[in-house]
């Protein structure tokens, strides 16, 4: 049985950690072996449970485990080989060692390692459910785009280099005065590439979904809408929206009545915007939901009888169907308009740009040989038609 993986994301401070922790507490209570893990550098997951969370999973209640990935330490372990090479290059170029250290710390490296740890946990066989407390939206999107982007980069740069380097290593080292990477460096790069591919498959595959947390405020909802578009672009499946901090109705004072009215209006918009997705609600409580009990109660009230582990029905954001003359690739891009979307073919890749986000989509083998015949954006769906020329002539 595949592991049920649920990622929580949303704007800063809306209640991602609370929702992730609450969902995990509820799942554990219902009998599932559950891990809740944070990819966020802020260590708030431990605070929510009122325990110090460690680098290894810690059990905080029956079947409920919490983990805080310490990316820095893992970074040193997995990246050491590649970094070692880069350091030797910079050293021979006369860069002083401290500056060189700083230069070789890749931006985004911590996030990569959080992802690798997530994969380790999902494939470990220890868990039925893995809940991920993500960093705020922008970082999460960068994180989720990373496996594919980095993979494509590594294939290009290191794939070509390896062939050339192997043949020319002795000559180049002498001529350039720069050490050429050993095979072990390339092995390390390849391993990382494979691992990242697995992460991508795991998070866009069956059993994995993303949940958007928001508060009923116009600005927050606007960001959630953009996230839905971008997550779909990257092939991740969003399975619900959790509207948090809803002011309870009642009470006489005008301040509260004002908020209740304004939130009601925004909640209506949320339901319309995200039609087709469940919208769960949780009340703004009188105190912080902290500790296993309070978190489980928070989640139980929010899901209101729905199974928090339910998986969405229907297709994921990307589908390929055969047509009479070829095939059609469909990518759901909710809310996207024609002018927002740009499409280009680059060898075996389709480059899809939506606003400031870009996906380098490696075309499935079946489509690679065929030309793009047409593309359009309609009702939040990008349709790309491929024409199978050879077969037509047969
Ligand atoms: N429904 C609620 N009622 C009362 N307090 C809440 C509610 N939801 C969250 N909080 C509190 O609000 C604060 C922020 O929530 P939380 O840490 O879950 O947000 P976050 O989205 O993870 O924030 P960050 O972006 O900083 O990671 C916490 O102190 C939390 O206990
Ligand atoms: Mg948080």
Coordinates of C-alpha atoms and ligand atoms in Angstrom, one line a residue:
X1 CA 0.0 0.0 0.0
X2 CA 1.3 3.4 -0.9
X3 CA 2.0 5.9 1.8
X4 CA -0.5 8.8 2.1
X5 CA 1.5 12.0 1.9
X6 CA -0.1 15.4 2.5
X7 CA 1.7 18.7 2.2
X8 CA 0.4 21.9 3.9
X9 CA 1.2 25.2 2.4
X10 CA -0.1 28.8 2.4
X11 CA 0.8 32.4 3.2
X12 CA 3.0 33.2 6.2
X13 CA 1.2 32.8 9.6
X14 CA -2.1 31.5 8.3
X15 CA -1.9 28.2 10.3
X16 CA 0.0 25.7 8.2
X17 CA 1.9 24.3 11.2
X18 CA -1.3 24.1 13.2
X19 CA -3.2 22.4 10.4
X20 CA -0.4 19.9 9.6
X21 CA 0.1 19.0 13.2
X22 CA -3.7 18.7 13.8
X23 CA -4.2 16.5 10.7
X24 CA -1.3 14.2 11.8
X25 CA -2.7 14.0 15.4
X26 CA -6.1 13.0 14.1
X27 CA -4.6 10.4 11.7
X28 CA -2.6 8.8 14.5
X29 CA -5.6 8.7 16.7
X30 CA -7.5 6.9 14.0
X31 CA -4.9 4.2 14.0
X32 CA -2.4 5.2 11.3
X33 CA 1.3 5.2 11.9
X34 CA 1.9 8.9 11.3
X35 CA 4.9 11.1 10.8
X36 CA 4.6 14.9 10.7
X37 CA 7.8 16.5 9.3
X38 CA 8.7 20.1 8.8
X39 CA 10.7 21.4 5.8
X40 CA 10.6 24.9 7.4
X41 CA 13.7 26.2 9.0
X42 CA 11.6 27.8 11.7
X43 CA 11.3 25.1 14.3
X44 CA 7.6 25.7 15.1
X45 CA 6.4 22.1 14.8
X46 CA 8.0 21.3 18.1
X47 CA 6.5 24.3 19.7
X48 CA 3.0 23.3 18.5
X49 CA 3.3 20.0 20.2
X50 CA 5.1 21.4 23.2
X51 CA 8.1 19.1 22.7
X52 CA 11.6 19.5 21.5
X53 CA 11.5 18.0 17.9
X54 CA 14.7 16.4 16.8
X55 CA 16.5 15.5 13.7
X56 CA 15.2 12.0 14.0
X57 CA 11.5 11.3 14.5
X58 CA 10.3 11.6 18.1
X59 CA 7.1 9.9 19.3
X60 CA 4.8 12.4 21.0
X61 CA 1.7 10.3 21.3
X62 CA 0.7 6.7 20.3
X63 CA 1.6 6.3 16.6
X64 CA 2.4 10.0 16.2
X65 CA 5.9 11.0 15.4
X66 CA 7.4 14.4 14.8
X67 CA 10.6 15.3 12.9
X68 CA 12.4 18.5 12.3
X69 CA 14.9 18.1 9.4
X70 CA 18.2 19.6 10.3
X71 CA 19.2 20.5 6.7
X72 CA 22.6 21.9 7.6
X73 CA 24.0 18.7 9.0
X74 CA 22.6 16.6 6.1
X75 CA 24.0 19.1 3.7
X76 CA 27.4 18.4 4.8
X77 CA 27.0 14.6 4.4
X78 CA 25.4 14.4 0.9
X79 CA 27.0 17.4 -0.8
X80 CA 30.5 16.9 0.6
X81 CA 31.9 15.2 -2.5
X82 CA 30.6 17.8 -5.0
X83 CA 31.5 20.6 -2.7
X84 CA 35.0 19.2 -2.3
X85 CA 35.5 19.4 -6.0
X86 CA 34.2 22.9 -6.2
X87 CA 36.5 23.9 -3.4
X88 CA 39.5 22.6 -5.1
X89 CA 38.7 24.5 -8.2
X90 CA 38.2 27.7 -6.4
X91 CA 41.4 27.1 -4.4
X92 CA 43.5 26.6 -7.6
X93 CA 41.9 29.8 -8.9
X94 CA 43.3 31.6 -6.0
X95 CA 40.0 32.3 -4.1
X96 CA 40.6 32.4 -0.4
X97 CA 39.2 29.3 1.5
X98 CA 36.6 31.1 3.5
X99 CA 35.1 32.9 0.5
X100 CA 35.3 29.6 -1.3
X101 CA 33.3 27.8 1.4
X102 CA 30.6 30.4 1.1
X103 CA 30.5 30.2 -2.7
X104 CA 30.0 26.4 -2.6
X105 CA 27.0 26.5 -0.4
X106 CA 24.3 26.2 -3.1
X107 CA 21.2 28.3 -2.6
X108 CA 18.3 26.0 -2.1
X109 CA 20.6 23.2 -0.9
X110 CA 18.8 23.0 2.5
X111 CA 15.5 22.6 0.7
X112 CA 16.8 19.9 -1.5
X113 CA 18.0 18.0 1.6
X114 CA 14.7 18.4 3.3
X115 CA 13.1 16.8 0.2
X116 CA 15.6 13.9 0.3
X117 CA 14.9 13.3 3.9
X118 CA 11.2 13.3 3.1
X119 CA 11.7 10.6 0.5
X120 CA 13.8 8.5 2.9
X121 CA 10.9 8.6 5.4
X122 CA 8.2 7.9 2.8
X123 CA 10.0 4.8 1.4
X124 CA 11.1 3.6 4.9
X125 CA 8.0 1.5 5.4
X126 CA 7.6 2.9 8.9
X127 CA 4.6 5.1 8.1
X128 CA 1.1 4.9 6.7
X129 CA 0.7 8.7 6.6
X130 CA 3.4 11.4 6.2
X131 CA 2.2 15.0 6.8
X132 CA 4.5 17.8 5.7
X133 CA 4.5 21.2 7.3
X134 CA 5.9 23.4 4.5
X135 CA 7.4 26.8 4.6
X136 CA 5.3 29.7 3.3
X137 CA 4.0 29.5 -0.3
X138 CA 6.8 31.0 -2.3
X139 CA 9.5 28.8 -0.7
X140 CA 7.3 25.7 -1.0
X141 CA 6.8 26.4 -4.7
X142 CA 10.5 26.8 -5.2
X143 CA 11.0 23.6 -3.3
X144 CA 8.6 21.7 -5.4
X145 CA 9.9 23.0 -8.7
X146 CA 13.4 22.1 -7.7
X147 CA 13.6 18.4 -8.5
X148 CA 12.7 18.9 -12.1
X149 CA 14.6 22.1 -12.7
X150 CA 17.8 20.8 -11.0
X151 CA 17.5 17.4 -12.8
X152 CA 17.3 19.0 -16.1
X153 CA 20.3 21.3 -15.3
X154 CA 22.4 18.4 -14.1
X155 CA 21.7 16.3 -17.1
X156 CA 22.8 19.2 -19.3
X157 CA 25.8 20.3 -17.5
X158 CA 27.2 17.2 -16.0
X159 CA 26.0 14.8 -18.7
X160 CA 28.1 16.5 -21.4
X161 CA 31.0 17.3 -19.1
X162 CA 31.4 13.7 -18.0
X163 CA 32.0 12.4 -21.5
X164 CA 34.4 15.2 -22.4
X165 CA 36.2 15.2 -19.0
X166 CA 36.9 11.5 -19.1
X167 CA 38.8 11.8 -22.4
X168 CA 40.5 15.0 -21.7
X169 CA 41.1 15.0 -18.0
X170 CA 44.9 14.8 -18.0
X171 CA 45.3 17.4 -20.7
X172 CA 42.8 19.8 -19.3
X173 CA 44.2 19.6 -15.8
X174 CA 47.6 20.6 -17.1
X175 CA 46.5 23.3 -19.6
X176 CA 43.8 25.0 -17.5
X177 CA 45.6 24.6 -14.2
X178 CA 42.3 23.6 -12.7
X179 CA 41.6 20.1 -11.4
X180 CA 39.0 18.2 -13.4
X181 CA 36.3 16.4 -11.4
X182 CA 37.0 12.7 -10.6
X183 CA 34.4 10.1 -11.5
X184 CA 33.2 10.0 -8.0
X185 CA 32.0 13.6 -8.3
X186 CA 29.9 12.7 -11.3
X187 CA 28.6 9.6 -9.4
X188 CA 27.5 11.9 -6.6
X189 CA 25.8 14.2 -9.0
X190 CA 24.0 11.3 -10.7
X191 CA 22.9 9.9 -7.4
X192 CA 21.5 13.2 -6.4
X193 CA 19.7 13.5 -9.8
X194 CA 18.1 10.0 -9.3
X195 CA 17.1 10.8 -5.8
X196 CA 15.4 14.1 -6.9
X197 CA 13.6 12.3 -9.7
X198 CA 12.2 9.9 -7.1
X199 CA 11.1 12.8 -4.9
X200 CA 9.3 14.4 -7.8
X201 CA 7.6 11.1 -8.7
X202 CA 6.6 10.5 -5.2
X203 CA 5.1 13.9 -4.6
X204 CA 3.2 14.0 -7.9
X205 CA 2.2 10.4 -7.8
X206 CA -0.8 8.6 -6.3
X207 CA -1.3 9.1 -2.6
X208 CA 0.3 12.5 -2.5
X209 CA -1.6 15.7 -2.3
X210 CA -1.2 19.4 -1.3
X211 CA -3.6 21.3 1.0
X212 CA -3.9 25.0 0.9
X213 CA -4.3 26.8 4.2
X214 CA -5.7 30.3 4.1
X215 CA -7.5 32.9 6.3
X216 CA -10.6 34.6 4.9
X217 CA -8.9 37.7 3.8
X218 CA -8.8 39.0 0.2
X219 CA -5.0 39.2 -0.1
X220 CA -4.5 35.7 1.4
X221 CA -7.1 34.2 -0.9
X222 CA -5.5 35.8 -4.0
X223 CA -2.2 34.2 -3.1
X224 CA -3.9 30.8 -2.6
X225 CA -5.4 31.1 -6.0
X226 CA -2.0 31.7 -7.6
X227 CA -0.6 28.8 -5.6
X228 CA -3.2 26.5 -7.0
X229 CA -2.3 27.5 -10.6
X230 CA 1.4 27.0 -9.9
X231 CA 1.1 23.7 -8.1
X232 CA -0.9 22.3 -11.0
X233 CA 1.6 23.6 -13.4
X234 CA 4.3 21.5 -11.6
X235 CA 2.0 18.5 -11.6
X236 CA 1.1 18.5 -7.9
X237 CA -2.5 17.6 -6.9
X238 CA -4.3 20.0 -4.6
X239 CA -7.1 18.2 -2.7
X240 CA -8.6 20.8 -0.4
X241 CA -8.6 24.3 1.1
X242 CA -8.6 24.9 4.9
X243 CA -10.0 28.3 5.8
X244 CA -8.6 29.0 9.2
X245 CA -9.3 31.7 11.8
X246 CA -12.9 32.1 11.0
X247 CA -14.5 34.5 13.5
X248 CA -17.4 32.8 15.2
X249 CA -20.8 34.5 14.7
X250 CA -22.7 36.0 17.6
X251 CA -21.8 38.6 20.2
X252 CA -22.9 42.1 20.1
X253 CA -19.9 44.3 19.4
X254 CA -19.6 46.0 16.1
X255 CA -15.9 45.1 15.7
X256 CA -16.7 41.4 15.6
X257 CA -19.8 41.8 13.6
X258 CA -17.7 43.7 11.0
X259 CA -15.2 40.9 10.8
X260 CA -17.9 38.2 10.6
X261 CA -19.6 40.0 7.7
X262 CA -16.4 40.6 5.8
X263 CA -15.2 37.0 6.3
X264 CA -18.5 35.6 5.2
X265 CA -18.2 37.5 1.9
X266 CA -14.6 36.2 1.3
X267 CA -15.6 32.7 2.2
X268 CA -18.3 32.8 -0.4
X269 CA -15.6 33.8 -2.9
X270 CA -13.4 31.0 -1.7
X271 CA -16.1 28.5 -2.3
X272 CA -16.7 29.8 -5.8
X273 CA -13.0 30.1 -6.7
X274 CA -12.1 26.7 -5.5
X275 CA -15.3 25.0 -6.7
X276 CA -14.7 21.3 -7.0
X277 CA -12.4 21.2 -4.0
X278 CA -13.6 20.8 -0.4
X279 CA -13.3 23.9 1.7
X280 CA -12.9 23.1 5.4
X281 CA -13.3 25.8 8.0
X282 CA -11.8 26.2 11.5
X283 CA -12.8 28.8 14.0
X284 CA -10.5 31.5 15.5
X285 CA -10.3 30.0 18.9
X286 CA -9.9 31.8 22.2
X287 CA -6.4 30.4 22.6
X288 CA -3.6 28.9 20.6
X289 CA -4.2 25.2 19.7
X290 CA -1.1 23.8 21.2
X291 CA -0.4 20.2 22.3
X292 CA -1.6 16.9 20.9
X293 CA -5.2 17.1 22.3
X294 CA -5.9 20.7 21.3
X295 CA -4.4 20.0 17.8
X296 CA -6.5 16.9 17.2
X297 CA -9.6 18.8 18.3
X298 CA -8.7 21.6 16.0
X299 CA -8.5 19.2 13.1
X300 CA -11.6 17.2 14.0
X301 CA -13.7 20.4 14.0
X302 CA -12.2 21.6 10.7
X303 CA -12.8 18.3 8.8
X304 CA -16.2 18.1 10.4
X305 CA -16.8 14.4 9.8
X306 CA -14.8 14.1 6.6
X307 CA -12.0 11.7 6.5
X308 CA -8.8 13.8 6.5
X309 CA -7.0 11.2 4.5
X310 CA -9.5 11.0 1.7
X311 CA -7.9 11.1 -1.7
X312 CA -9.4 13.2 -4.5
X313 CA -11.1 11.4 -7.4
X314 CA -10.4 12.0 -11.1
X315 CA -7.3 12.8 -13.0
X316 CA -4.3 14.6 -11.7
X317 CA -3.4 18.0 -13.2
X318 CA -1.7 16.4 -16.3
X319 CA -3.3 13.9 -18.6
X320 CA -2.4 12.6 -22.1
X321 CA -5.1 11.1 -24.3
X322 CA -5.0 9.6 -27.8
X323 CA -6.9 11.5 -30.4
X324 CA -7.7 10.5 -34.0
X325 CA -4.6 12.2 -35.5
X326 CA -2.3 12.0 -32.5
X327 CA -2.5 12.9 -28.9
X328 CA -3.5 15.7 -26.6
X329 CA -1.6 16.7 -23.5
X330 CA -3.7 18.5 -21.0
X331 CA -2.4 20.5 -18.0
X332 CA -4.9 21.9 -15.6
X333 CA -4.0 25.5 -14.9
X334 CA -6.9 26.9 -12.8
X335 CA -7.4 30.6 -13.1
X336 CA -4.8 31.0 -15.9
X337 CA -5.8 33.2 -18.8
X338 CA -4.5 32.8 -22.3
X339 CA -2.2 35.8 -22.0
X340 CA -0.6 34.4 -18.8
X341 CA 0.6 31.2 -20.5
X342 CA 3.6 30.8 -22.8
X343 CA 4.6 27.6 -24.5
X344 CA 7.8 26.6 -26.3
X345 CA 9.3 23.4 -27.6
X346 CA 12.9 22.8 -26.7
X347 CA 14.0 19.4 -28.0
X348 CA 12.5 16.7 -25.9
X349 CA 11.1 19.3 -23.4
X350 CA 8.1 21.5 -23.4
X351 CA 8.7 24.8 -21.7
X352 CA 5.5 26.0 -20.1
X353 CA 5.6 29.5 -18.5
X354 CA 2.8 30.8 -16.3
X355 CA 3.4 34.2 -14.9
X356 CA 6.8 34.1 -13.2
X357 CA 6.8 30.3 -13.0
X358 CA 8.3 28.0 -15.6
X359 CA 8.2 24.3 -16.0
X360 CA 10.6 22.3 -18.1
X361 CA 8.4 19.4 -18.9
X362 CA 10.3 16.4 -20.1
X363 CA 7.9 14.9 -22.7
X364 CA 6.9 11.3 -22.3
X365 CA 8.6 9.0 -24.8
X366 CA 5.4 8.6 -26.8
X367 CA 5.2 12.3 -27.6
X368 CA 8.9 13.1 -28.2
X369 CA 9.1 12.4 -31.9
X370 CA 5.9 14.3 -32.7
X371 CA 5.3 17.9 -33.6
X372 CA 3.1 20.2 -31.6
X373 CA 0.2 21.0 -33.9
X374 CA -1.7 23.4 -31.8
X375 CA -2.1 24.7 -28.3
X376 CA -4.7 26.7 -26.5
X377 CA -5.8 27.8 -23.0
X378 CA -9.5 27.4 -22.2
X379 CA -11.4 27.2 -18.9
X380 CA -8.2 27.0 -17.0
X381 CA -6.8 24.1 -19.0
X382 CA -3.8 24.2 -21.3
X383 CA -4.3 21.8 -24.2
X384 CA -1.4 20.9 -26.4
X385 CA -2.1 18.8 -29.5
X386 CA 0.6 16.6 -31.0
X387 CA 0.3 15.2 -34.5
X388 CA 1.5 11.7 -35.3
X389 CA 2.7 12.3 -38.8
X390 CA 4.4 9.0 -39.6
X391 CA 1.3 7.0 -38.5
X392 CA -1.0 9.1 -40.6
X393 CA 0.9 8.2 -43.7
X394 CA 0.7 4.4 -43.0
Ligands
LIG1 N1 -7.7 28.8 14.5 C1 -6.8 29.4 15.3 N2 -7.2 29.9 16.5 C2 -6.3 30.5 17.3 N3 -5.0 30.5 17.1 C3 -4.5 29.9 16.0 C4 -5.4 29.3 15.0 N4 -4.7 28.9 14.0 C5 -3.4 29.1 14.3 N5 -3.3 29.8 15.5 C6 -2.1 30.3 16.1 O1 -1.5 31.3 15.3 C7 -0.1 31.2 15.2 C8 0.4 30.9 13.8 O2 -0.1 29.6 13.4 P1 0.9 28.6 12.7 O3 2.2 28.5 13.3 O4 0.1 27.3 12.5 O5 1.0 29.3 11.3 P2 2.0 29.0 10.1 O6 1.2 29.3 8.8 O7 2.6 27.7 10.2 O8 3.0 30.2 10.3 P3 4.5 30.3 9.5 O9 4.2 30.9 8.2 O10 5.2 31.3 10.4 O11 5.1 29.0 9.5 C9 0.3 30.1 16.2 O12 0.6 30.7 17.4 C10 -1.0 29.2 16.3 O13 -1.1 28.6 17.6
LIG2 MG1 4.7 27.2 10.3

